[in-house]
């Protein structure tokens, strides 16, 4: 079975400050890991994904995440927050098989303070 | 525009009524899935399909049926609506193994 735990249902940062959203995963097989973002009244869109290879993954809008197997973590970071980053962020996990389904975390709502 | 189309966008049902949420994609994606989103619960997988004629249950399948007669369409049926099914429903699709989901814009369902 696979699962993800996102630490903090709400995170607030000041504009220009570092964004850090935490995600820990549990998987009995080597995982694929994802971060998705949801803007108000929209569906989700992929920010970045880790499959194999380089453990530091760069995504869209300046976000990146690092896969740390020893810590079973996949935290999302951005050096400098922008007002447009306010959204809900979802960490997700799946197995490596072709038809493995994706399991999402409960989400973290990011608030940007002016 | 290519993508995932969900209809309707909003729906109010009375308890016990049935309805079908429609999902169509024009990207020739074999993999399609239905999620429900509830506050504090994230997205929970209801049913998914890895190709036409093949469906399987996700985490919360009770009260829902699906079928996949074509690659393009993946309707979700509520057999007898209950207030606990009040939620926002998302359909998503991807190429097999790619796991780059394209999401629809959602259907907001209220059961009274």
CSV table of C-alpha atoms in Angstrom, one decimal:
chain,number,residue,atom,x,y,z
A,1,UNK,CA,0.0,0.0,0.0
A,2,UNK,CA,1.1,3.5,-0.7
A,3,UNK,CA,0.3,6.8,1.0
A,4,UNK,CA,1.5,10.3,1.5
A,5,UNK,CA,1.4,12.6,4.5
A,6,UNK,CA,1.5,16.3,4.0
A,7,UNK,CA,2.5,18.2,7.1
A,8,UNK,CA,0.4,21.3,7.7
A,9,UNK,CA,-3.0,21.8,6.1
A,10,UNK,CA,-2.2,25.6,5.9
A,11,UNK,CA,1.1,27.3,5.4
A,12,UNK,CA,1.6,31.1,5.3
A,13,UNK,CA,4.7,32.8,4.0
A,14,UNK,CA,5.5,36.4,3.3
A,15,UNK,CA,6.0,37.5,-0.3
A,16,UNK,CA,9.6,37.0,-1.2
A,17,UNK,CA,10.3,34.5,1.5
A,18,UNK,CA,11.2,30.8,1.1
A,19,UNK,CA,8.3,28.4,0.4
A,20,UNK,CA,8.7,24.9,2.0
A,21,UNK,CA,5.8,22.4,1.8
A,22,UNK,CA,6.5,19.1,3.4
A,23,UNK,CA,5.6,15.6,2.1
A,24,UNK,CA,6.5,12.2,3.5
A,25,UNK,CA,5.6,9.0,1.7
A,26,UNK,CA,5.1,5.4,2.4
A,27,UNK,CA,5.6,2.8,-0.3
A,28,UNK,CA,6.4,-0.9,-0.4
A,29,UNK,CA,7.9,-0.5,-3.8
A,30,UNK,CA,10.2,2.2,-5.4
A,31,UNK,CA,7.9,5.2,-5.7
A,32,UNK,CA,7.1,7.7,-8.3
A,33,UNK,CA,6.4,11.0,-6.6
A,34,UNK,CA,4.5,14.1,-7.7
A,35,UNK,CA,3.5,17.6,-6.8
A,36,UNK,CA,0.3,19.1,-8.2
A,37,UNK,CA,-1.1,22.6,-7.7
A,38,UNK,CA,-4.8,23.6,-7.7
A,39,UNK,CA,-5.8,27.2,-8.2
A,40,UNK,CA,-9.3,28.3,-7.0
A,41,UNK,CA,-12.2,26.7,-8.9
A,42,UNK,CA,-9.8,24.8,-11.2
A,43,UNK,CA,-8.6,21.3,-11.7
A,44,UNK,CA,-5.1,20.1,-10.7
A,45,UNK,CA,-2.1,20.7,-12.8
A,46,UNK,CA,1.3,18.9,-12.5
A,47,UNK,CA,4.1,21.0,-11.0
A,48,UNK,CA,6.8,18.3,-11.1
A,49,UNK,CA,7.4,14.6,-10.8
A,50,UNK,CA,10.2,12.2,-9.7
A,51,UNK,CA,10.5,8.9,-11.5
A,52,UNK,CA,14.1,7.7,-11.5
A,53,UNK,CA,17.5,9.4,-11.8
A,54,UNK,CA,18.3,12.8,-10.4
A,55,UNK,CA,16.8,13.3,-7.0
A,56,UNK,CA,16.5,17.1,-7.3
A,57,UNK,CA,13.6,17.7,-9.6
A,58,UNK,CA,12.8,21.1,-11.1
A,59,UNK,CA,9.3,22.0,-12.0
A,60,UNK,CA,7.3,24.9,-13.4
A,61,UNK,CA,7.0,28.4,-11.8
A,62,UNK,CA,10.4,28.1,-10.0
A,63,UNK,CA,9.4,25.2,-7.8
A,64,UNK,CA,11.6,22.2,-7.1
A,65,UNK,CA,11.6,19.1,-4.9
A,66,UNK,CA,14.2,16.7,-3.6
A,67,UNK,CA,13.6,13.0,-3.3
A,68,UNK,CA,15.3,11.7,-0.1
A,69,UNK,CA,14.9,8.0,0.2
A,70,UNK,CA,16.5,7.8,3.6
A,71,UNK,CA,14.0,10.3,5.0
A,72,UNK,CA,11.1,9.0,2.8
A,73,UNK,CA,10.5,12.7,2.0
A,74,UNK,CA,9.7,14.8,-1.1
A,75,UNK,CA,9.5,18.3,0.1
A,76,UNK,CA,8.5,21.2,-2.3
A,77,UNK,CA,10.5,24.4,-2.2
A,78,UNK,CA,10.6,27.8,-3.9
A,79,UNK,CA,13.3,30.4,-3.0
A,80,UNK,CA,11.0,33.4,-3.3
A,81,UNK,CA,7.3,33.4,-2.9
A,82,UNK,CA,5.0,35.4,-5.2
A,83,UNK,CA,1.4,36.4,-4.6
A,84,UNK,CA,0.4,34.2,-7.6
A,85,UNK,CA,1.7,31.1,-5.8
A,86,UNK,CA,-1.3,31.2,-3.4
A,87,UNK,CA,-3.1,27.9,-4.1
A,88,UNK,CA,-3.5,24.4,-2.8
A,89,UNK,CA,-0.7,21.9,-3.3
A,90,UNK,CA,-1.0,18.2,-3.4
A,91,UNK,CA,1.8,15.6,-3.0
A,92,UNK,CA,1.1,12.2,-4.6
A,93,UNK,CA,2.7,8.8,-5.0
A,94,UNK,CA,2.4,5.8,-7.3
A,95,UNK,CA,4.2,2.6,-8.0
A,96,UNK,CA,6.4,2.1,-11.1
A,97,UNK,CA,4.1,-0.3,-12.9
A,98,UNK,CA,2.4,0.9,-16.0
A,99,UNK,CA,-1.1,0.9,-14.6
A,100,UNK,CA,-0.4,1.9,-11.0
A,101,UNK,CA,-2.8,4.4,-9.7
A,102,UNK,CA,-1.8,7.7,-8.1
A,103,UNK,CA,-2.7,8.3,-4.5
A,104,UNK,CA,-2.9,11.9,-3.3
A,105,UNK,CA,-2.2,13.5,0.0
A,106,UNK,CA,-4.8,15.8,1.8
A,107,UNK,CA,-3.3,19.0,0.5
A,108,UNK,CA,-1.6,22.1,1.9
A,109,UNK,CA,-3.1,25.5,1.2
A,110,UNK,CA,-0.4,28.1,0.7
A,111,UNK,CA,-1.2,31.7,1.8
A,112,UNK,CA,1.1,34.5,0.6
A,113,UNK,CA,1.2,37.5,2.9
A,114,UNK,CA,2.0,40.9,1.4
B,1,UNK,CA,-9.0,22.7,-27.3
B,2,UNK,CA,-7.6,19.4,-26.3
B,3,UNK,CA,-8.3,18.3,-22.8
B,4,UNK,CA,-10.7,16.7,-20.4
B,5,UNK,CA,-14.3,17.9,-20.5
B,6,UNK,CA,-16.6,17.4,-17.5
B,7,UNK,CA,-20.3,18.0,-17.5
B,8,UNK,CA,-22.3,19.4,-15.8
B,9,UNK,CA,-20.2,21.9,-13.8
B,10,UNK,CA,-22.8,22.2,-11.1
B,11,UNK,CA,-25.7,19.9,-10.0
B,12,UNK,CA,-28.1,19.7,-7.2
B,13,UNK,CA,-29.8,16.3,-6.5
B,14,UNK,CA,-32.4,15.1,-4.1
B,15,UNK,CA,-31.6,12.1,-1.9
B,16,UNK,CA,-32.3,8.9,-3.8
B,17,UNK,CA,-32.1,10.4,-7.3
B,18,UNK,CA,-29.6,9.0,-9.8
B,19,UNK,CA,-27.5,10.8,-12.3
B,20,UNK,CA,-24.4,10.4,-14.5
B,21,UNK,CA,-21.4,12.7,-14.5
B,22,UNK,CA,-19.9,12.9,-17.9
B,23,UNK,CA,-16.2,12.9,-18.7
B,24,UNK,CA,-14.7,13.0,-22.2
B,25,UNK,CA,-11.1,13.4,-23.4
B,26,UNK,CA,-9.8,13.9,-26.9
B,27,UNK,CA,-6.1,13.1,-26.3
B,28,UNK,CA,-6.4,9.4,-26.9
B,29,UNK,CA,-5.4,8.7,-23.3
B,30,UNK,CA,-5.9,5.1,-22.2
B,31,UNK,CA,-5.9,5.8,-18.5
B,32,UNK,CA,-8.8,7.6,-16.9
B,33,UNK,CA,-9.9,8.0,-13.4
B,34,UNK,CA,-12.5,9.7,-11.1
B,35,UNK,CA,-11.7,11.4,-7.9
B,36,UNK,CA,-13.8,13.2,-5.3
B,37,UNK,CA,-12.4,16.2,-3.4
B,38,UNK,CA,-13.7,17.0,0.1
B,39,UNK,CA,-12.3,19.6,2.5
B,40,UNK,CA,-9.5,18.3,4.6
B,41,UNK,CA,-9.6,14.9,2.7
B,42,UNK,CA,-7.6,15.7,-0.4
B,43,UNK,CA,-8.5,13.7,-3.5
B,44,UNK,CA,-9.8,10.2,-3.1
B,45,UNK,CA,-9.9,7.7,-6.0
B,46,UNK,CA,-13.3,6.4,-6.8
B,47,UNK,CA,-12.8,4.3,-9.9
B,48,UNK,CA,-10.2,4.1,-12.7
B,49,UNK,CA,-9.8,2.5,-16.1
B,50,UNK,CA,-6.6,1.5,-17.9
B,51,UNK,CA,-8.4,1.1,-21.3
B,52,UNK,CA,-11.7,0.6,-23.0
B,53,UNK,CA,-13.6,-2.3,-21.4
B,54,UNK,CA,-11.5,-2.3,-18.3
B,55,UNK,CA,-12.4,-0.7,-15.0
B,56,UNK,CA,-11.3,-1.1,-11.4
B,57,UNK,CA,-12.2,0.2,-8.0
B,58,UNK,CA,-10.3,2.8,-6.1
B,59,UNK,CA,-10.4,3.9,-2.5
B,60,UNK,CA,-14.1,4.9,-2.2
B,61,UNK,CA,-16.1,3.1,-4.8
B,62,UNK,CA,-19.3,2.4,-2.9
B,63,UNK,CA,-22.4,4.1,-4.4
B,64,UNK,CA,-20.8,4.7,-7.7
B,65,UNK,CA,-20.6,2.8,-11.0
B,66,UNK,CA,-18.5,3.3,-14.1
B,67,UNK,CA,-18.1,1.9,-17.6
B,68,UNK,CA,-15.6,2.4,-20.3
B,69,UNK,CA,-17.1,1.5,-23.7
B,70,UNK,CA,-14.8,3.9,-25.6
B,71,UNK,CA,-11.3,5.3,-25.1
B,72,UNK,CA,-12.8,8.9,-25.0
B,73,UNK,CA,-15.6,8.6,-22.4
B,74,UNK,CA,-15.6,7.5,-18.8
B,75,UNK,CA,-19.0,8.4,-17.2
B,76,UNK,CA,-19.6,8.1,-13.4
B,77,UNK,CA,-23.0,7.0,-12.3
B,78,UNK,CA,-24.5,7.7,-8.9
B,79,UNK,CA,-27.1,5.0,-8.3
B,80,UNK,CA,-29.0,6.5,-5.4
B,81,UNK,CA,-27.6,9.8,-4.3
B,82,UNK,CA,-26.9,10.4,-0.6
B,83,UNK,CA,-25.9,13.6,1.2
B,84,UNK,CA,-22.5,12.0,1.9
B,85,UNK,CA,-21.9,12.2,-1.9
B,86,UNK,CA,-21.9,16.0,-1.8
B,87,UNK,CA,-18.5,16.8,-3.1
B,88,UNK,CA,-16.5,18.1,-6.0
B,89,UNK,CA,-15.7,15.4,-8.6
B,90,UNK,CA,-12.7,15.4,-10.9
B,91,UNK,CA,-12.0,13.3,-13.9
B,92,UNK,CA,-8.4,12.8,-15.0
B,93,UNK,CA,-6.6,11.1,-17.9
B,94,UNK,CA,-3.1,10.2,-18.9
B,95,UNK,CA,-1.1,8.0,-21.2
B,96,UNK,CA,-0.2,4.7,-19.7
B,97,UNK,CA,2.8,4.9,-17.5
B,98,UNK,CA,3.2,8.6,-18.1
B,99,UNK,CA,1.4,9.7,-14.9
B,100,UNK,CA,1.1,13.2,-16.1
B,101,UNK,CA,-2.6,13.6,-15.4
B,102,UNK,CA,-4.7,16.1,-17.2
B,103,UNK,CA,-7.6,17.1,-15.0
B,104,UNK,CA,-11.0,18.3,-15.9
B,105,UNK,CA,-12.4,21.5,-14.3
B,106,UNK,CA,-14.7,19.5,-11.9
B,107,UNK,CA,-18.3,19.0,-11.2
B,108,UNK,CA,-19.7,20.4,-8.0
B,109,UNK,CA,-22.4,18.1,-6.7
B,110,UNK,CA,-24.8,18.9,-3.8
B,111,UNK,CA,-27.2,16.3,-2.5
B,112,UNK,CA,-30.0,17.6,-0.4
